[in-house]
Amino acid sequence: MSEPSPRDESLDPEAWEAFRASAHGALDTMIDHLAGLRGKPVWQAPPEETRAHFRKALPRSGEDFDAVLDTFRADILPYGSGNTHPLFMGWVQGAGTPVGMVADMLAAGINANCGGRDHIALDVERQIVLWMAELFGFPRDASGLFLTGSSQANFCALIVARRAALEGIRRDGLVRAPQLVAYTSSEAHSCIVQAMELSGIGSAHLRLVPVDGARAMRVGALDAMIEQDRAAGLLPFLVVGTAGTVNTGAIDDLTGIADLCAAKKLWFHVDGALGALAALSPDVAPGLRGLERADSIAFDFHKWTHVPYDAGFLLVRDPKAHKAAFANPAAYLQREPEGLAAGETWPVDLGPDLSRSFRALKTWFTFKVHGAEKLGGAISRTCGLARNLAAQIVASQDFVLAAPVRLNIVCFRPAGRNADLVRDIVMDLHTTGSAAPSVTQLDGAPVIRAAILNHRTTSADIDTFLEAVRASMARVEVRNRVEG
Ligand SMILES: *Cc1c(COP(=O)(O)O)cnc(C)c1O
């Protein structure tokens, strides 16, 4: 037997030209898929026999790339979560773009580890930090970092704020520290509660400030709660405002919160997961006034700017405060004046991840190819579609609007006794593949929630959507009558 050649051991293709043809076929499959979305169901459940294909044993020997690609085409591609489709309106999800898809492939090809060291991928990431500092009116030396999403970005912001409040926290922990307390509105995202749990401060020390009729934080109530906690000997340290709440798209009074935080010397963080990037839209930007005064902002490129998942981001005004919360002098990560280990601040100094992907590339491509104006225009347009949907609901006999429409989220329910049918209607819409809104609770009652985020959604789709809701409501009524 002869020794295996190095060629046999590598994971590169045996024949590059054959691989090139297969890879072009893969790209064609995805381009056909994206170009033909409108004719497909929004969502369909994978059949049991298809799911069973994913309960097999570990493959001991490999298959041909083309054979695996065919399995992908048959068993995976048709059963996505639907968020690319123009009639998907559930939760808060970006639609992706063809440009972002290709850029993500390019990033995978480069396969840069963006935890640190001196290579161009980190310059690209710093370019995004500069762009965001410019967009949000932050100083040019502001610090920033890609993370998976805003859940992580909000958590990391809390860790930065905690270190700013208690210098010894990283060494001493919380045991002998004064009791920290944070504040957010009762409409805040559940990841703020989780950030308090993960940080060890505890959700009992997160005060949920009541909201006004527009579902924005009552700043007067916030003030009173901070004073009460101070009088009790506790240590208020952080206020989390929201720019675009997940339930209704409400925006807190960011200027009012900024004034209060400045007066009381508290860290002012904004959860702008959905709404911060609406600063790109000339119509919405004035509603975000005060964002430029935040100490930190968390937001998602994968939502309203449609960078493919995942692309969360944290921007911090004071680069020293940011680094002080995470940097670690590990010998293995030592910096040198020159060579690959050069560079003063690496991403690993700014967050919990060491190895991390090149998320900046798909974001850079998205801004370079489409430009900030077009991305902002798409945001304005979806807000217009939401107003159009809300107007049709208000004018209708059979639906009622359940919350004011501040951005792109429309919450509504059927009129009269059909209000009980919300869950059944949404399940029918999903299972028939006709549209995909989601359900949320407002004041304890379920409502249909349509978040119009998708750059592919048109005003004709809004009409189709309402017709689909009516058709589902009719089907559910018939079914209930038969069963009742
Ligand atoms: C989506 C969202 C989050 C969570 O962000 P992920 O990227 O899903 O982790 C947090 N807050 C708000 C307001 C959101 O809309």
PDB file of N, CA, C and O in Angstrom, residues 213-246:
ATOM      1  N   GLY A 213     -50.030  56.697  27.641  1.00  0.00           N
ATOM      2  CA  GLY A 213     -50.986  56.233  26.623  1.00  0.00           C
ATOM      3  C   GLY A 213     -50.302  55.839  25.328  1.00  0.00           C
ATOM      4  O   GLY A 213     -50.833  55.023  24.569  1.00  0.00           O
ATOM      5  N   ALA A 214     -49.122  56.421  25.061  1.00  0.00           N
ATOM      6  CA  ALA A 214     -48.374  56.059  23.848  1.00  0.00           C
ATOM      7  C   ALA A 214     -47.438  54.882  24.114  1.00  0.00           C
ATOM      8  O   ALA A 214     -46.617  54.536  23.274  1.00  0.00           O
ATOM      9  N   ARG A 215     -47.560  54.295  25.300  1.00  0.00           N
ATOM     10  CA  ARG A 215     -46.723  53.156  25.733  1.00  0.00           C
ATOM     11  C   ARG A 215     -45.244  53.507  25.847  1.00  0.00           C
ATOM     12  O   ARG A 215     -44.369  52.675  25.652  1.00  0.00           O
ATOM     13  N   ALA A 216     -44.981  54.762  26.160  1.00  0.00           N
ATOM     14  CA  ALA A 216     -43.613  55.214  26.416  1.00  0.00           C
ATOM     15  C   ALA A 216     -43.430  55.405  27.924  1.00  0.00           C
ATOM     16  O   ALA A 216     -44.395  55.670  28.652  1.00  0.00           O
ATOM     17  N   MET A 217     -42.180  55.244  28.383  1.00  0.00           N
ATOM     18  CA  MET A 217     -41.879  55.327  29.807  1.00  0.00           C
ATOM     19  C   MET A 217     -42.321  56.677  30.404  1.00  0.00           C
ATOM     20  O   MET A 217     -42.078  57.727  29.813  1.00  0.00           O
ATOM     21  N   ARG A 218     -42.939  56.652  31.586  1.00  0.00           N
ATOM     22  CA  ARG A 218     -43.293  57.891  32.293  1.00  0.00           C
ATOM     23  C   ARG A 218     -42.043  58.376  33.027  1.00  0.00           C
ATOM     24  O   ARG A 218     -41.647  57.785  34.042  1.00  0.00           O
ATOM     25  N   VAL A 219     -41.449  59.462  32.521  1.00  0.00           N
ATOM     26  CA  VAL A 219     -40.170  59.912  33.059  1.00  0.00           C
ATOM     27  C   VAL A 219     -40.343  60.437  34.496  1.00  0.00           C
ATOM     28  O   VAL A 219     -39.464  60.272  35.343  1.00  0.00           O
ATOM     29  N   GLY A 220     -41.498  61.015  34.791  1.00  0.00           N
ATOM     30  CA  GLY A 220     -41.774  61.480  36.157  1.00  0.00           C
ATOM     31  C   GLY A 220     -41.768  60.313  37.146  1.00  0.00           C
ATOM     32  O   GLY A 220     -41.204  60.402  38.247  1.00  0.00           O
ATOM     33  N   ALA A 221     -42.364  59.210  36.728  1.00  0.00           N
ATOM     34  CA  ALA A 221     -42.406  58.018  37.588  1.00  0.00           C
ATOM     35  C   ALA A 221     -41.006  57.450  37.767  1.00  0.00           C
ATOM     36  O   ALA A 221     -40.636  56.997  38.861  1.00  0.00           O
ATOM     37  N   LEU A 222     -40.202  57.500  36.686  1.00  0.00           N
ATOM     38  CA  LEU A 222     -38.812  57.032  36.763  1.00  0.00           C
ATOM     39  C   LEU A 222     -38.056  57.832  37.827  1.00  0.00           C
ATOM     40  O   LEU A 222     -37.368  57.252  38.689  1.00  0.00           O
ATOM     41  N   ASP A 223     -38.201  59.136  37.771  1.00  0.00           N
ATOM     42  CA  ASP A 223     -37.544  60.037  38.719  1.00  0.00           C
ATOM     43  C   ASP A 223     -37.909  59.651  40.161  1.00  0.00           C
ATOM     44  O   ASP A 223     -37.033  59.468  41.024  1.00  0.00           O
ATOM     45  N   ALA A 224     -39.193  59.451  40.395  1.00  0.00           N
ATOM     46  CA  ALA A 224     -39.653  59.125  41.750  1.00  0.00           C
ATOM     47  C   ALA A 224     -39.089  57.781  42.215  1.00  0.00           C
ATOM     48  O   ALA A 224     -38.697  57.615  43.385  1.00  0.00           O
ATOM     49  N   MET A 225     -39.032  56.814  41.305  1.00  0.00           N
ATOM     50  CA  MET A 225     -38.526  55.485  41.680  1.00  0.00           C
ATOM     51  C   MET A 225     -37.034  55.545  42.035  1.00  0.00           C
ATOM     52  O   MET A 225     -36.582  54.886  42.979  1.00  0.00           O
ATOM     53  N   ILE A 226     -36.268  56.333  41.272  1.00  0.00           N
ATOM     54  CA  ILE A 226     -34.833  56.465  41.558  1.00  0.00           C
ATOM     55  C   ILE A 226     -34.647  57.087  42.944  1.00  0.00           C
ATOM     56  O   ILE A 226     -33.841  56.611  43.761  1.00  0.00           O
ATOM     57  N   GLU A 227     -35.415  58.136  43.229  1.00  0.00           N
ATOM     58  CA  GLU A 227     -35.286  58.814  44.532  1.00  0.00           C
ATOM     59  C   GLU A 227     -35.638  57.875  45.681  1.00  0.00           C
ATOM     60  O   GLU A 227     -34.976  57.855  46.721  1.00  0.00           O
ATOM     61  N   GLN A 228     -36.666  57.094  45.473  1.00  0.00           N
ATOM     62  CA  GLN A 228     -37.103  56.153  46.510  1.00  0.00           C
ATOM     63  C   GLN A 228     -35.998  55.126  46.791  1.00  0.00           C
ATOM     64  O   GLN A 228     -35.701  54.824  47.953  1.00  0.00           O
ATOM     65  N   ASP A 229     -35.367  54.605  45.719  1.00  0.00           N
ATOM     66  CA  ASP A 229     -34.302  53.615  45.898  1.00  0.00           C
ATOM     67  C   ASP A 229     -33.078  54.247  46.569  1.00  0.00           C
ATOM     68  O   ASP A 229     -32.428  53.607  47.406  1.00  0.00           O
ATOM     69  N   ARG A 230     -32.778  55.484  46.197  1.00  0.00           N
ATOM     70  CA  ARG A 230     -31.635  56.156  46.835  1.00  0.00           C
ATOM     71  C   ARG A 230     -31.903  56.358  48.320  1.00  0.00           C
ATOM     72  O   ARG A 230     -31.013  56.123  49.143  1.00  0.00           O
ATOM     73  N   ALA A 231     -33.130  56.752  48.638  1.00  0.00           N
ATOM     74  CA  ALA A 231     -33.490  56.971  50.045  1.00  0.00           C
ATOM     75  C   ALA A 231     -33.380  55.668  50.836  1.00  0.00           C
ATOM     76  O   ALA A 231     -33.080  55.671  52.038  1.00  0.00           O
ATOM     77  N   ALA A 232     -33.589  54.542  50.139  1.00  0.00           N
ATOM     78  CA  ALA A 232     -33.511  53.231  50.809  1.00  0.00           C
ATOM     79  C   ALA A 232     -32.070  52.702  50.864  1.00  0.00           C
ATOM     80  O   ALA A 232     -31.842  51.568  51.276  1.00  0.00           O
ATOM     81  N   GLY A 233     -31.094  53.491  50.397  1.00  0.00           N
ATOM     82  CA  GLY A 233     -29.688  53.095  50.489  1.00  0.00           C
ATOM     83  C   GLY A 233     -29.218  52.215  49.349  1.00  0.00           C
ATOM     84  O   GLY A 233     -28.136  51.630  49.407  1.00  0.00           O
ATOM     85  N   LEU A 234     -30.022  52.098  48.293  1.00  0.00           N
ATOM     86  CA  LEU A 234     -29.627  51.280  47.146  1.00  0.00           C
ATOM     87  C   LEU A 234     -28.821  52.132  46.163  1.00  0.00           C
ATOM     88  O   LEU A 234     -28.724  53.346  46.315  1.00  0.00           O
ATOM     89  N   LEU A 235     -28.239  51.470  45.139  1.00  0.00           N
ATOM     90  CA  LEU A 235     -27.380  52.170  44.186  1.00  0.00           C
ATOM     91  C   LEU A 235     -27.945  52.105  42.758  1.00  0.00           C
ATOM     92  O   LEU A 235     -27.585  51.220  41.979  1.00  0.00           O
ATOM     93  N   PRO A 236     -28.841  53.053  42.414  1.00  0.00           N
ATOM     94  CA  PRO A 236     -29.309  53.122  41.021  1.00  0.00           C
ATOM     95  C   PRO A 236     -28.115  53.373  40.105  1.00  0.00           C
ATOM     96  O   PRO A 236     -27.262  54.198  40.430  1.00  0.00           O
ATOM     97  N   PHE A 237     -28.024  52.631  38.974  1.00  0.00           N
ATOM     98  CA  PHE A 237     -26.860  52.823  38.101  1.00  0.00           C
ATOM     99  C   PHE A 237     -27.194  52.906  36.623  1.00  0.00           C
ATOM    100  O   PHE A 237     -26.384  53.397  35.845  1.00  0.00           O
ATOM    101  N   LEU A 238     -28.378  52.442  36.225  1.00  0.00           N
ATOM    102  CA  LEU A 238     -28.630  52.286  34.791  1.00  0.00           C
ATOM    103  C   LEU A 238     -30.100  52.511  34.463  1.00  0.00           C
ATOM    104  O   LEU A 238     -30.976  51.986  35.146  1.00  0.00           O
ATOM    105  N   VAL A 239     -30.327  53.290  33.390  1.00  0.00           N
ATOM    106  CA  VAL A 239     -31.678  53.392  32.834  1.00  0.00           C
ATOM    107  C   VAL A 239     -31.622  52.902  31.387  1.00  0.00           C
ATOM    108  O   VAL A 239     -30.770  53.343  30.617  1.00  0.00           O
ATOM    109  N   VAL A 240     -32.514  51.966  31.062  1.00  0.00           N
ATOM    110  CA  VAL A 240     -32.595  51.454  29.689  1.00  0.00           C
ATOM    111  C   VAL A 240     -33.849  52.020  29.033  1.00  0.00           C
ATOM    112  O   VAL A 240     -34.974  51.639  29.381  1.00  0.00           O
ATOM    113  N   GLY A 241     -33.656  52.943  28.110  1.00  0.00           N
ATOM    114  CA  GLY A 241     -34.778  53.432  27.302  1.00  0.00           C
ATOM    115  C   GLY A 241     -34.938  52.526  26.100  1.00  0.00           C
ATOM    116  O   GLY A 241     -34.018  51.796  25.734  1.00  0.00           O
ATOM    117  N   THR A 242     -36.128  52.573  25.481  1.00  0.00           N
ATOM    118  CA  THR A 242     -36.353  51.749  24.293  1.00  0.00           C
ATOM    119  C   THR A 242     -36.707  52.640  23.105  1.00  0.00           C
ATOM    120  O   THR A 242     -37.551  53.521  23.220  1.00  0.00           O
ATOM    121  N   ALA A 243     -36.038  52.385  21.979  1.00  0.00           N
ATOM    122  CA  ALA A 243     -36.383  53.057  20.723  1.00  0.00           C
ATOM    123  C   ALA A 243     -37.029  52.015  19.832  1.00  0.00           C
ATOM    124  O   ALA A 243     -36.348  51.273  19.136  1.00  0.00           O
ATOM    125  N   GLY A 244     -38.362  51.915  19.922  1.00  0.00           N
ATOM    126  CA  GLY A 244     -39.095  50.908  19.152  1.00  0.00           C
ATOM    127  C   GLY A 244     -39.353  49.673  19.998  1.00  0.00           C
ATOM    128  O   GLY A 244     -38.608  48.703  19.911  1.00  0.00           O
ATOM    129  N   THR A 245     -40.402  49.714  20.808  1.00  0.00           N
ATOM    130  CA  THR A 245     -40.691  48.548  21.654  1.00  0.00           C
ATOM    131  C   THR A 245     -41.172  47.401  20.778  1.00  0.00           C
ATOM    132  O   THR A 245     -41.748  47.614  19.707  1.00  0.00           O
ATOM    133  N   VAL A 246     -40.949  46.196  21.292  1.00  0.00           N
ATOM    134  CA  VAL A 246     -41.227  45.020  20.483  1.00  0.00           C
ATOM    135  C   VAL A 246     -42.745  44.806  20.320  1.00  0.00           C
ATOM    136  O   VAL A 246     -43.204  44.345  19.288  1.00  0.00           O
TER     137      VAL A 246
END
